[in-house]
Structure formats: C-alpha cells, structure tokens
Amino acid sequence: PLKSYENTQNTLDTNLNKRTKSIYTPLELQFIEMKKQYKDAVLCVECGYKYRFFGEDAEIAAKELNIYCHQDHNFMTASIPSHRLFVHVRRLVAKGYKVGVIKQMETAALKAAGENKSSLFSRKLTALYTKSTLIGEDILFKEIWFHTLIFGLDDSVDVEEVTTDVPDNYLLCICENGENLKDRKKGDIVIGIM
C-alpha cells in the first residue's frame, strides 16, 4: 500500500501546478513535455480547427501577431485559425523566432471510431522553422492555393500580406573529407562548398 501511495503522490506532484496548486489538464501536460524538448522554439499546437500557443509562447504570439492572449487554466493562451498558420509562422520567423508546428496525428473521425475515443489526441512536432529553413515561395503559394480551395476566393490570403515580411534567406554548407581516395595522395583533403 505504501508504494502505491508514493506512486500516486509522485503522479500528483508532476500534475500539480506548484504556483496555483491546481491540476494541469492533459493538454497542458502534453505541452509541458513538448516544451521540454523544444525550449528555444515558439510552439504552435494544433487543437481542432485552430493552433494554440501556451505560456510565454502565447505572450510572444500576442505581441508579435497582434492577437488576443488570456488566462486559461494554468497557462496564458492565444490562438489562430488553422488556415492562417503559414501567414503567422512567416511573421514570427521574420521577427527572428524559431517556430515549431505541432500537429494532431489522428483525426476526430478516426479517434471517435477507435478504442481511445476519450483520450487525448496524439501530437508531434512536424516542422521547425527558422530564417534559414523557411524557404521556397512554392510552399507559400501551395498554402494560398489550399486556402482558396477550402475557403473560397472571398476569404483568400493576400499574397502581399504574406510576402512583405519575408526575410532574405542564406544557407551555406561545407563538407570536408579527409579520407584516402584512390587517386589522391595521403593527407589530401577534399572540401565541398555549396
């Protein structure tokens, strides 16, 4: 009985917000675990038809994206509609933030039909954007095309709105190979720069 009490107590301690003395929700616990892995990134967490920011990430998003931020359970939170994700990711990246996109790995329909219908959606980081990795206008225009297809022309994303704050991107790759190759003398080094 003592061991089971200790295990219960340890579980309660990790699920308890020490400041407010309230229990974290399952989504908040999931966010805390993800934030431990990606401390230096602003995380956008997919929750149904919107992406939510939590804690300090919500405060950053509110300030930089000019969106509303409020207290919800144990964290400050802010949200954006899912069809505006790429616009807001580009804005955050242009302001120098590393942005992580965390998506739901199952749909509501599949979840409802499955055995785990009352459990939390499984989520994982699917993209991590920085000034160096957010490249390719083709990605931008695919997002705009998808938005127009789903939501119609009246509510389409303005290309100018998205492209005005796109930073210049530079990426350098250097590869050094010091192994002995057949046609090379011993000690020769091959360097490739792209």
CSV table of C-alpha atoms in Angstrom, one decimal:
chain,number,residue,atom,x,y,z
A,1,PRO,CA,0.0,0.0,0.0
A,2,LEU,CA,2.9,2.4,0.8
A,3,LYS,CA,4.4,2.0,-2.7
A,4,SER,CA,1.1,2.7,-4.5
A,5,TYR,CA,0.6,5.8,-2.3
A,6,GLU,CA,4.1,7.0,-3.2
A,7,ASN,CA,3.4,6.4,-6.9
A,8,THR,CA,0.1,8.3,-6.7
A,9,GLN,CA,1.8,11.1,-4.8
A,10,ASN,CA,4.6,11.4,-7.4
A,11,THR,CA,2.0,11.5,-10.2
A,12,LEU,CA,0.0,14.2,-8.4
A,13,ASP,CA,3.2,16.2,-7.8
A,14,THR,CA,4.0,16.2,-11.5
A,15,ASN,CA,0.4,17.0,-12.5
A,16,LEU,CA,0.2,19.9,-10.0
A,17,ASN,CA,0.9,23.5,-10.8
A,18,LYS,CA,3.1,24.5,-7.8
A,19,ARG,CA,2.2,28.2,-8.1
A,20,THR,CA,-1.6,27.9,-8.4
A,21,LYS,CA,-2.0,24.5,-6.7
A,22,SER,CA,-4.3,23.4,-9.4
A,23,ILE,CA,-4.0,20.2,-11.5
A,24,TYR,CA,-2.7,20.6,-15.1
A,25,THR,CA,-5.1,19.5,-17.9
A,26,PRO,CA,-3.9,16.6,-20.1
A,27,LEU,CA,-3.3,19.1,-23.0
A,28,GLU,CA,-1.2,21.3,-20.7
A,29,LEU,CA,0.8,18.3,-19.6
A,30,GLN,CA,1.3,17.3,-23.2
A,31,PHE,CA,2.5,20.9,-24.0
A,32,ILE,CA,4.9,20.9,-21.0
A,33,GLU,CA,6.6,17.7,-22.3
A,34,MET,CA,6.9,19.1,-25.8
A,35,LYS,CA,8.3,22.4,-24.5
A,36,LYS,CA,11.0,20.5,-22.6
A,37,GLN,CA,12.2,19.1,-25.9
A,38,TYR,CA,12.0,22.4,-27.8
A,39,LYS,CA,12.8,25.1,-25.3
A,40,ASP,CA,14.0,27.6,-27.8
A,41,ALA,CA,11.1,27.5,-30.1
A,42,VAL,CA,7.7,29.2,-30.1
A,43,LEU,CA,5.3,26.2,-30.4
A,44,CYS,CA,2.0,26.2,-32.3
A,45,VAL,CA,-0.1,23.3,-31.1
A,46,GLU,CA,-3.0,22.1,-33.4
A,47,CYS,CA,-6.2,21.8,-31.5
A,48,GLY,CA,-9.1,21.0,-33.9
A,49,TYR,CA,-9.5,23.9,-36.4
A,50,LYS,CA,-7.0,26.2,-34.7
A,51,TYR,CA,-3.5,26.4,-33.5
A,52,ARG,CA,-2.9,27.4,-29.9
A,53,PHE,CA,0.1,29.0,-28.2
A,54,PHE,CA,0.7,28.4,-24.4
A,55,GLY,CA,2.5,30.3,-21.7
A,56,GLU,CA,5.3,32.6,-22.8
A,57,ASP,CA,4.8,31.4,-26.4
A,58,ALA,CA,1.2,32.9,-26.2
A,59,GLU,CA,2.5,36.2,-24.9
A,60,ILE,CA,5.1,36.3,-27.7
A,61,ALA,CA,2.4,35.5,-30.3
A,62,ALA,CA,0.0,38.1,-28.8
A,63,LYS,CA,2.7,40.8,-29.0
A,64,GLU,CA,4.1,39.9,-32.4
A,65,LEU,CA,0.9,38.9,-34.2
A,66,ASN,CA,-1.4,41.4,-32.6
A,67,ILE,CA,-3.8,38.7,-31.3
A,68,TYR,CA,-5.6,38.3,-28.0
A,69,CYS,CA,-4.0,36.4,-25.2
A,70,HIS,CA,-5.8,35.3,-22.0
A,71,GLN,CA,-5.5,33.0,-19.0
A,72,ASP,CA,-7.0,29.5,-19.5
A,73,HIS,CA,-6.5,27.1,-16.6
A,74,ASN,CA,-2.8,27.2,-15.8
A,75,PHE,CA,-1.4,29.0,-18.8
A,76,MET,CA,-1.8,32.1,-20.8
A,77,THR,CA,-3.1,31.1,-24.2
A,78,ALA,CA,-3.7,32.6,-27.7
A,79,SER,CA,-4.9,31.0,-30.9
A,80,ILE,CA,-5.1,31.4,-34.6
A,81,PRO,CA,-7.3,29.7,-37.2
A,82,SER,CA,-5.5,26.7,-38.9
A,83,HIS,CA,-5.9,28.2,-42.4
A,84,ARG,CA,-3.8,31.2,-41.3
A,85,LEU,CA,-1.0,29.2,-39.8
A,86,PHE,CA,1.6,29.7,-42.5
A,87,VAL,CA,1.0,33.5,-42.6
A,88,HIS,CA,1.6,33.7,-38.9
A,89,VAL,CA,4.6,31.4,-38.9
A,90,ARG,CA,6.2,33.6,-41.6
A,91,ARG,CA,5.6,36.7,-39.5
A,92,LEU,CA,7.2,35.1,-36.3
A,93,VAL,CA,10.2,33.8,-38.3
A,94,ALA,CA,10.7,37.2,-39.9
A,95,LYS,CA,10.9,38.7,-36.4
A,96,GLY,CA,13.7,36.2,-35.5
A,97,TYR,CA,11.8,33.4,-33.7
A,98,LYS,CA,12.3,29.7,-34.2
A,99,VAL,CA,8.7,28.3,-34.7
A,100,GLY,CA,7.7,24.7,-34.1
A,101,VAL,CA,4.4,23.4,-35.6
A,102,ILE,CA,2.9,20.5,-33.6
A,103,LYS,CA,0.1,18.7,-35.4
A,104,GLN,CA,-2.5,16.2,-34.3
A,105,MET,CA,-1.6,12.7,-35.5
A,106,GLU,CA,-5.2,11.5,-35.7
A,107,THR,CA,-8.4,12.9,-37.0
A,108,ALA,CA,-11.5,13.4,-34.8
A,109,ALA,CA,-13.4,10.8,-37.0
A,110,LEU,CA,-10.8,8.1,-36.7
A,111,LYS,CA,-10.5,8.8,-33.0
A,112,ALA,CA,-14.3,8.6,-32.4
A,113,ALA,CA,-14.3,5.2,-34.2
A,114,GLY,CA,-11.3,3.9,-32.3
A,115,GLU,CA,-10.8,2.4,-28.8
A,116,ASN,CA,-9.1,5.6,-27.4
A,117,LYS,CA,-12.1,7.9,-28.1
A,118,SER,CA,-11.9,9.6,-24.7
A,119,SER,CA,-8.1,10.0,-24.5
A,120,LEU,CA,-6.0,13.0,-25.6
A,121,PHE,CA,-5.1,13.4,-29.3
A,122,SER,CA,-1.6,12.2,-30.0
A,123,ARG,CA,0.5,15.1,-31.3
A,124,LYS,CA,4.1,15.6,-32.5
A,125,LEU,CA,6.4,18.2,-33.9
A,126,THR,CA,6.0,18.1,-37.7
A,127,ALA,CA,8.0,21.2,-38.7
A,128,LEU,CA,10.6,23.5,-37.2
A,129,TYR,CA,11.1,26.8,-39.0
A,130,THR,CA,13.9,29.4,-38.7
A,131,LYS,CA,15.0,32.2,-41.0
A,132,SER,CA,17.3,29.7,-42.8
A,133,THR,CA,14.8,26.9,-43.2
A,134,LEU,CA,11.6,28.8,-44.2
A,135,ILE,CA,12.4,28.9,-47.8
A,136,GLY,CA,10.6,28.4,-51.1
A,137,GLU,CA,7.8,30.6,-52.4
A,138,ASP,CA,6.3,27.4,-53.9
A,139,ILE,CA,5.4,26.4,-50.3
A,140,LEU,CA,3.8,29.8,-49.8
A,141,PHE,CA,1.7,29.6,-52.9
A,142,LYS,CA,0.6,26.0,-52.1
A,143,GLU,CA,-0.7,27.3,-48.8
A,144,ILE,CA,-2.6,30.1,-50.6
A,145,TRP,CA,-4.0,27.7,-53.2
A,146,PHE,CA,-5.1,25.3,-50.5
A,147,HIS,CA,-6.7,28.1,-48.5
A,148,THR,CA,-8.6,29.4,-51.6
A,149,LEU,CA,-9.7,25.9,-52.5
A,150,ILE,CA,-11.1,25.2,-49.0
A,151,PHE,CA,-12.5,28.6,-48.0
A,152,GLY,CA,-13.3,30.2,-51.4
A,153,LEU,CA,-11.9,33.3,-53.2
A,154,ASP,CA,-13.7,35.8,-51.0
A,155,ASP,CA,-11.6,34.9,-47.9
A,156,SER,CA,-8.3,34.1,-49.7
A,157,VAL,CA,-4.9,35.1,-48.3
A,158,ASP,CA,-3.5,38.3,-49.7
A,159,VAL,CA,-0.1,37.4,-51.3
A,160,GLU,CA,1.3,40.9,-50.5
A,161,GLU,CA,0.3,40.5,-46.8
A,162,VAL,CA,2.5,37.4,-46.6
A,163,THR,CA,5.4,38.3,-48.8
A,164,THR,CA,6.2,41.8,-47.4
A,165,ASP,CA,7.8,40.5,-44.2
A,166,VAL,CA,9.7,37.6,-45.8
A,167,PRO,CA,13.4,37.7,-44.8
A,168,ASP,CA,16.3,37.2,-47.1
A,169,ASN,CA,17.5,33.6,-46.7
A,170,TYR,CA,21.0,32.4,-47.0
A,171,LEU,CA,22.3,28.8,-46.4
A,172,LEU,CA,25.9,27.6,-46.5
A,173,CYS,CA,27.0,24.0,-46.5
A,174,ILE,CA,30.7,23.0,-46.1
A,175,CYS,CA,31.7,19.4,-46.3
A,176,GLU,CA,35.3,18.2,-45.5
A,177,ASN,CA,36.5,14.7,-46.4
A,178,GLY,CA,40.0,13.7,-45.3
A,179,GLU,CA,39.7,10.0,-46.2
A,180,ASN,CA,42.2,8.4,-48.5
A,181,LEU,CA,40.8,8.1,-52.0
A,182,LYS,CA,42.4,6.0,-54.8
A,183,ASP,CA,43.5,9.0,-56.9
A,184,ARG,CA,44.6,11.2,-54.1
A,185,LYS,CA,47.8,11.4,-52.1
A,186,LYS,CA,47.9,10.6,-48.5
A,187,GLY,CA,46.9,13.6,-46.4
A,188,ASP,CA,44.9,15.4,-49.2
A,189,ILE,CA,41.6,16.9,-48.0
A,190,VAL,CA,38.6,17.4,-50.2
A,191,ILE,CA,36.3,20.3,-49.3
A,192,GLY,CA,33.0,21.0,-50.9
A,193,ILE,CA,31.1,24.3,-50.5
A,194,MET,CA,27.5,24.9,-51.6
